[in-house]
Amino acid sequence: MLQYTIKRLLLVIPTFFLISLLIFVVLNVAPGRPGAGSQNDGGESSNQQQKESFRIFKEQFNLDKPILVNTRWALETADVRELLVTAHKLEGDVTAAERVDAEVDLDDFGNYLVKHLVVLLDDSNPEVQRLAAATLVSAAQLRFVSERRADPLEARRVNREISKANESVKTWTWPEGAPAEQQAAVSASWKDWYTTNEGNYTWTGSERVDAFFFDTRFAKYWSNLIHLDFGISTADRRPVFETVMGKLKYSLSLTMVATLLAYFIAVPIGVFSAYRQGTRLDTAVTVMLFVMYSLPTFFTGTVLLRLLTEGEPFAWFPTGDFQTMSSAPWTTWDRLKDIVWHLVLPMATYTSVSLATLSRYARAGVIEVIRADYIRTARAKGLSEPVVIIKHAVRNGMIPILTLLGGLLPALIAGSVVIEVVFNIPGMGQYIFNAIGARDYNAVMAVLLTSSFLALIGILVSDLSYAFVDPRISFD
Amino acid sequence: MTSQTNPSDALAGQAPPDDPTYGEIVWGQFVKRKEAVGSLLGLALLLLLAIYAPLLASNKPFLWQVDGEGLSSPWLKALFDRNFFENGVDIFFNTLLVVVTLVGPVVGAVFWKTRHSSRKPRNRSRRRALLAAGALFMVVWTGVTLFPQQSQKVVYPRLEQSLQEEGKAVMAVYAPIPFSSRDGDLDMVRLPVSLKHFLGTDNSGRDVFTRLVFGTRISLTIGVFAVALYITFGTFMGALAGFYGGWVDMAIQRVIEVVICIPSLFLILTVASFIEERSIFHIMIIIAAVAWTSPARLVRAEFLRLRNLDFVAAARAAGYRESTIIFKEILPNALGPVLVAATFGVARAILTESTMSFLGLGDITVPSWGQILNTGRGTGIWVMILAPGFAIFLTVGLLNLMGEGVRDALDPKLRK
Amino acid sequence: MALLEVDGLKTHFFTDKGQLPSVDGVSFTIDAGETVGIVGESGCGKSVTAMSILRLIPEPPGRIVGGEIRFEGRDLTRLPMDELRKVRGNDISVIFQEPMTSLNPVYTVGDQIMEAILLHQPVEEEEARRIALAMLERVGIPAPEQRIDEYPHQMSGGMKQRVMIAMALSCKPKLLIADEPTTALDVTIQAQILELLQELQREEGMGVMLITHDLGVVAETCDRVVVLYAGRVAETATAIDLFDRPTHPYTAGLLQSIPDRASPGARLFTIDGMVPSPDKFPSGCRFRDRCTRATEACADMPPLHDLGGGHKVWCHHPLTAAESAALSPGGEH
């Protein structure tokens, strides 16, 4: 048993690795730049400031980095010149697509361009020189360090320094047709600046290897995961991890209560149905379960909401939310009552489908069991009927529905979206729904990872409990 | 000639009565159950409703004549018109409408006339009839898809009104419900239930009942095609895993585990949001991508069980290729649970699609039941909540009922 | 007074096919210390008779519709349920045919034996465990201290059957009903189990009702025999009498069918036809469709012939002494 447990626990790691890989792939396939929702016009924006905020934005999500491997340190000056030329249509025929691609590359290559841009300040084409200087402004920007790791105070101090450094270079450009002295002065500033700061923008041999593997979206993704750094939400600019953890308690309580309720009601119904097979009550129960199981949860929820809450015929329940917001100090008991009052309808909706499914399996399980020989043996020994049912029949009949727990948990977690949206409960389901709408991919990713992890644990618990309950299982 | 009749002589001239095949046994068990037959009939009716929807509800008149001249049928012309039926699904169903109406009676006659023949010739004729009908359908549908028509977008009721105002005599014969599922009359927004509009109108002035009826097309299409897709893929994966075992099995199982762990609806909604203009096609693929694990596990379990049985050893000993063994020997035996899963799968797919539409992440251009419900929830109009809910419940319920019927029919312990 | 008196027992089943008279007027007695064999082909009602004694027939669709079952004078068919439960496992115990499925797979063997003990005996758990261990040893299970905590799936069929016997005998019942206890076991194990049962019976002085279709087993272990056919008793006698002088044509047929009795190379004897299913029982004597001696008279209920010494037969045309003698081994065919 212990061996089996350890083995299963160990298997969690590769499975979770694969899950995060899948999520990574899915999120990177995402078209539509995130934050496109927060921009007024998607695409072309001549406003320098907007461009700037978009660039910072991309940085935060590492979207300016290549996905898998990074070879940007191998750029040649000629390549960079080519990019400048294409992006600004300086020479020859350039299609719109090529121009946009070059623009994006210039944006994304960032620090890797600096070395070459400085060289291009002395290019034969004055336009190239000007553009080099203009591009240097953004290319020279250093990235901030994450304030969510190790030492936040230190990180913030470092970031203040970086911010100052970044600001200082922002004026070092010249407009078209500026006098030669201005051009020379700016170029000189850059070159001076470069001699001092060269270290930040060149890569030694080992640094190159490091960059090759680790300065990529993929690597940053893993590194973030391990540090539980899910980034910042585009919607509210707060660290996602904290938000998700905050919402977790709502979702978890909902899911766990729902699971417990479902099992606690389903088992007696199943046993009852099995024993009263064919009677009218059994048929009635079967039909009712069938209806519950065939109705979509969003329908049940909406109907209950409209029917039993304020304004409509029966105003028995509140119109949603987890609890009443009030600043008055409530006792724990009162607060608990309030929460329960709020949760009656959502719970009823949430459990309906799983309850129906479990009941039917429980019923089938018990029906099969009561035909078994060992039940006859138990009766022949003189045991009373309740003991026969509970100790012998149920114990065996429940084994199959315990395995259902494994499949139930991911389904319940997924279903929470609908419940939370309809009843306005601030759990992870509602969070991911809003995040999807706002294209807040950090939040989406965090919720996907957290909920998958929870589901994985749930399946693990289910498998282990199954092995625990049925002594016939051999562990290999 | 002989005075004594020997029983075996009497039978010698006739074909011996056929022993039922496995399929025939299962079918026989299925038809003995009232709920199963009832649900099958109900679903057949739904299918007919989906196919003949335009016959029931359309704002293109069957017959149109102005001032006694120029009798035409705008309804017929509009059947394959892309301006009116923008969606591929509609064109598909309209083709079905035409082909089924023309060829249906013929196929039906073939089935009827062969009902007493012995198995081989009967199955041959029936198969031929179905193939011919299918071929005709493919021809028509390819033609219609490759050469789309697009005539003018005339809204006939309005034309009729304006012509009448001009004093012309208009003869127009409409369908029983003279509304379209996509043309709305902005003067008639949010009307309540009435004899004219059985379920009122929605925010854009469209008749809700018509939309509900056409919604059947969407739901059935998504259900059937998504399921066909993922059942095929899932069965294939499950067969590979179950048959070969070893690391193939382990690899496939890990993949299955991964897909199961990620809460399906989350993933579905996320991917759906990536696509700018979601079409039914996208939705089907997304649903399939998440649901294939269920048949895969089933088939895998069946293969694990079956591959150790003697008939497989016999096939191997006879020198059959592995692919033959998998597909022609084991797979037919494993299909029972798959069929059950498929039926329930259609129900679940319909539920998933309506949930997606409800949350605003479905295909907005089509009259999906979930979407109607979403509008209802927003505006608080009860009919728009109850009616699509009922439609979903009816369809899903019938499918679940049929699924149970199939499952019971396949269970040897429940043989009647 | 006999330990058990079954008097005109009728257990019928109410199904879609109608009312099936599976056991239709069966009577016999069992005394303390004697082994009575209930013999018949599959479907003749032997198991149903046995199960009816402790009312273990599944209530829908079965029901005892007539007759009495007197155990030590009390009519078990009319006993209130809680009284009956005191009898079950305590005064009368059952062991079943399928040891593989008769034990609950999720509880240890020890638990299941102790359950019976704790239910009927006024002892504590420790004492119950001691008794269980003693029983396991008594039924010949090696290393009982180890086995008592094992699960059924860890044991072989023969061992499981021994556990069943241990469980059945743990409360020292007065009557043991053994429903084909060895049918599902290997031949060698069969012999061991039968021997064990005989030993235990001698020690405890129990009455044993042994249900079987195997005449060889009957010959070895039973004092008296009841031959059942299609829910009714055909013949009942001491074992010796039955084999020496089979009187009912069915009994005769059964004896003739034993392969050992055939001479080498000769064709094996069979009784034509099959046991009719309960919905198709013929009127009168139920054997008449297969009986070579049947006449029109057999359409009426067969009369009882008491041949003395406890030998009774219900038949219109019982075999004469001469005819039976001709069937003994060594007689001419």
mmCIF file of N, CA and C in Angstrom, chain A residues 29 46 66 89 104 146 154 215 217 242 270 329 344 350 358 389 392 432 435 475:
data_model
loop_
_atom_site.group_PDB
_atom_site.id
_atom_site.type_symbol
_atom_site.label_atom_id
_atom_site.label_comp_id
_atom_site.label_asym_id
_atom_site.label_seq_id
_atom_site.Cartn_x
_atom_site.Cartn_y
_atom_site.Cartn_z
ATOM 1 N N VAL A 29 -0.363 29.736 -28.416
ATOM 2 C CA VAL A 29 -1.044 29.703 -29.697
ATOM 3 C C VAL A 29 -2.048 30.839 -29.764
ATOM 4 N N SER A 46 0.180 55.464 -33.702
ATOM 5 C CA SER A 46 1.302 56.347 -33.952
ATOM 6 C C SER A 46 1.791 57.000 -32.667
ATOM 7 N N PRO A 66 11.659 34.879 -27.723
ATOM 8 C CA PRO A 66 11.342 33.741 -28.579
ATOM 9 C C PRO A 66 10.817 32.605 -27.721
ATOM 10 N N LYS A 89 10.713 51.451 -44.448
ATOM 11 C CA LYS A 89 10.597 51.535 -45.904
ATOM 12 C C LYS A 89 11.631 52.471 -46.519
ATOM 13 N N VAL A 104 7.919 44.663 -35.498
ATOM 14 C CA VAL A 104 7.761 43.813 -34.313
ATOM 15 C C VAL A 104 9.103 43.281 -33.845
ATOM 16 N N SER A 146 11.679 40.953 -11.009
ATOM 17 C CA SER A 146 10.385 40.632 -10.416
ATOM 18 C C SER A 146 10.386 40.956 -8.935
ATOM 19 N N GLU A 154 14.656 44.835 -1.782
ATOM 20 C CA GLU A 154 15.859 44.946 -2.598
ATOM 21 C C GLU A 154 15.465 45.096 -4.055
ATOM 22 N N ASP A 215 16.798 32.416 -21.950
ATOM 23 C CA ASP A 215 16.144 33.700 -22.176
ATOM 24 C C ASP A 215 15.014 33.496 -23.180
ATOM 25 N N ARG A 217 10.686 32.308 -23.713
ATOM 26 C CA ARG A 217 9.374 32.270 -23.067
ATOM 27 C C ARG A 217 9.226 30.989 -22.278
ATOM 28 N N GLU A 242 -1.660 36.012 -5.678
ATOM 29 C CA GLU A 242 -2.437 36.399 -4.499
ATOM 30 C C GLU A 242 -3.930 36.353 -4.783
ATOM 31 N N GLY A 270 -29.397 5.668 -3.650
ATOM 32 C CA GLY A 270 -29.044 4.473 -4.405
ATOM 33 C C GLY A 270 -29.492 3.217 -3.684
ATOM 34 N N PRO A 329 -19.985 44.230 12.682
ATOM 35 C CA PRO A 329 -19.320 43.004 13.146
ATOM 36 C C PRO A 329 -20.349 41.896 13.395
ATOM 37 N N VAL A 344 -27.593 28.179 -0.678
ATOM 38 C CA VAL A 344 -28.590 27.121 -0.908
ATOM 39 C C VAL A 344 -28.851 26.915 -2.396
ATOM 40 N N TYR A 350 -25.532 23.239 -8.351
ATOM 41 C CA TYR A 350 -24.214 22.663 -8.568
ATOM 42 C C TYR A 350 -24.228 21.150 -8.390
ATOM 43 N N LEU A 358 -24.327 10.067 -9.626
ATOM 44 C CA LEU A 358 -23.872 9.193 -8.556
ATOM 45 C C LEU A 358 -24.981 8.279 -8.069
ATOM 46 N N ILE A 389 -27.514 -4.689 5.042
ATOM 47 C CA ILE A 389 -27.445 -3.635 4.042
ATOM 48 C C ILE A 389 -26.207 -2.783 4.241
ATOM 49 N N HIS A 392 -22.625 -4.998 4.792
ATOM 50 C CA HIS A 392 -22.187 -5.844 3.692
ATOM 51 C C HIS A 392 -22.479 -5.275 2.311
ATOM 52 N N ILE A 432 -11.784 33.169 -13.930
ATOM 53 C CA ILE A 432 -11.225 32.822 -15.226
ATOM 54 C C ILE A 432 -12.146 33.290 -16.346
ATOM 55 N N ALA A 435 -11.404 36.829 -16.803
ATOM 56 C CA ALA A 435 -10.051 36.966 -17.332
ATOM 57 C C ALA A 435 -10.006 36.639 -18.819
ATOM 58 N N PHE A 475 -1.163 -4.043 -5.952
ATOM 59 C CA PHE A 475 -0.554 -2.782 -6.344
ATOM 60 C C PHE A 475 0.606 -2.950 -7.289
#
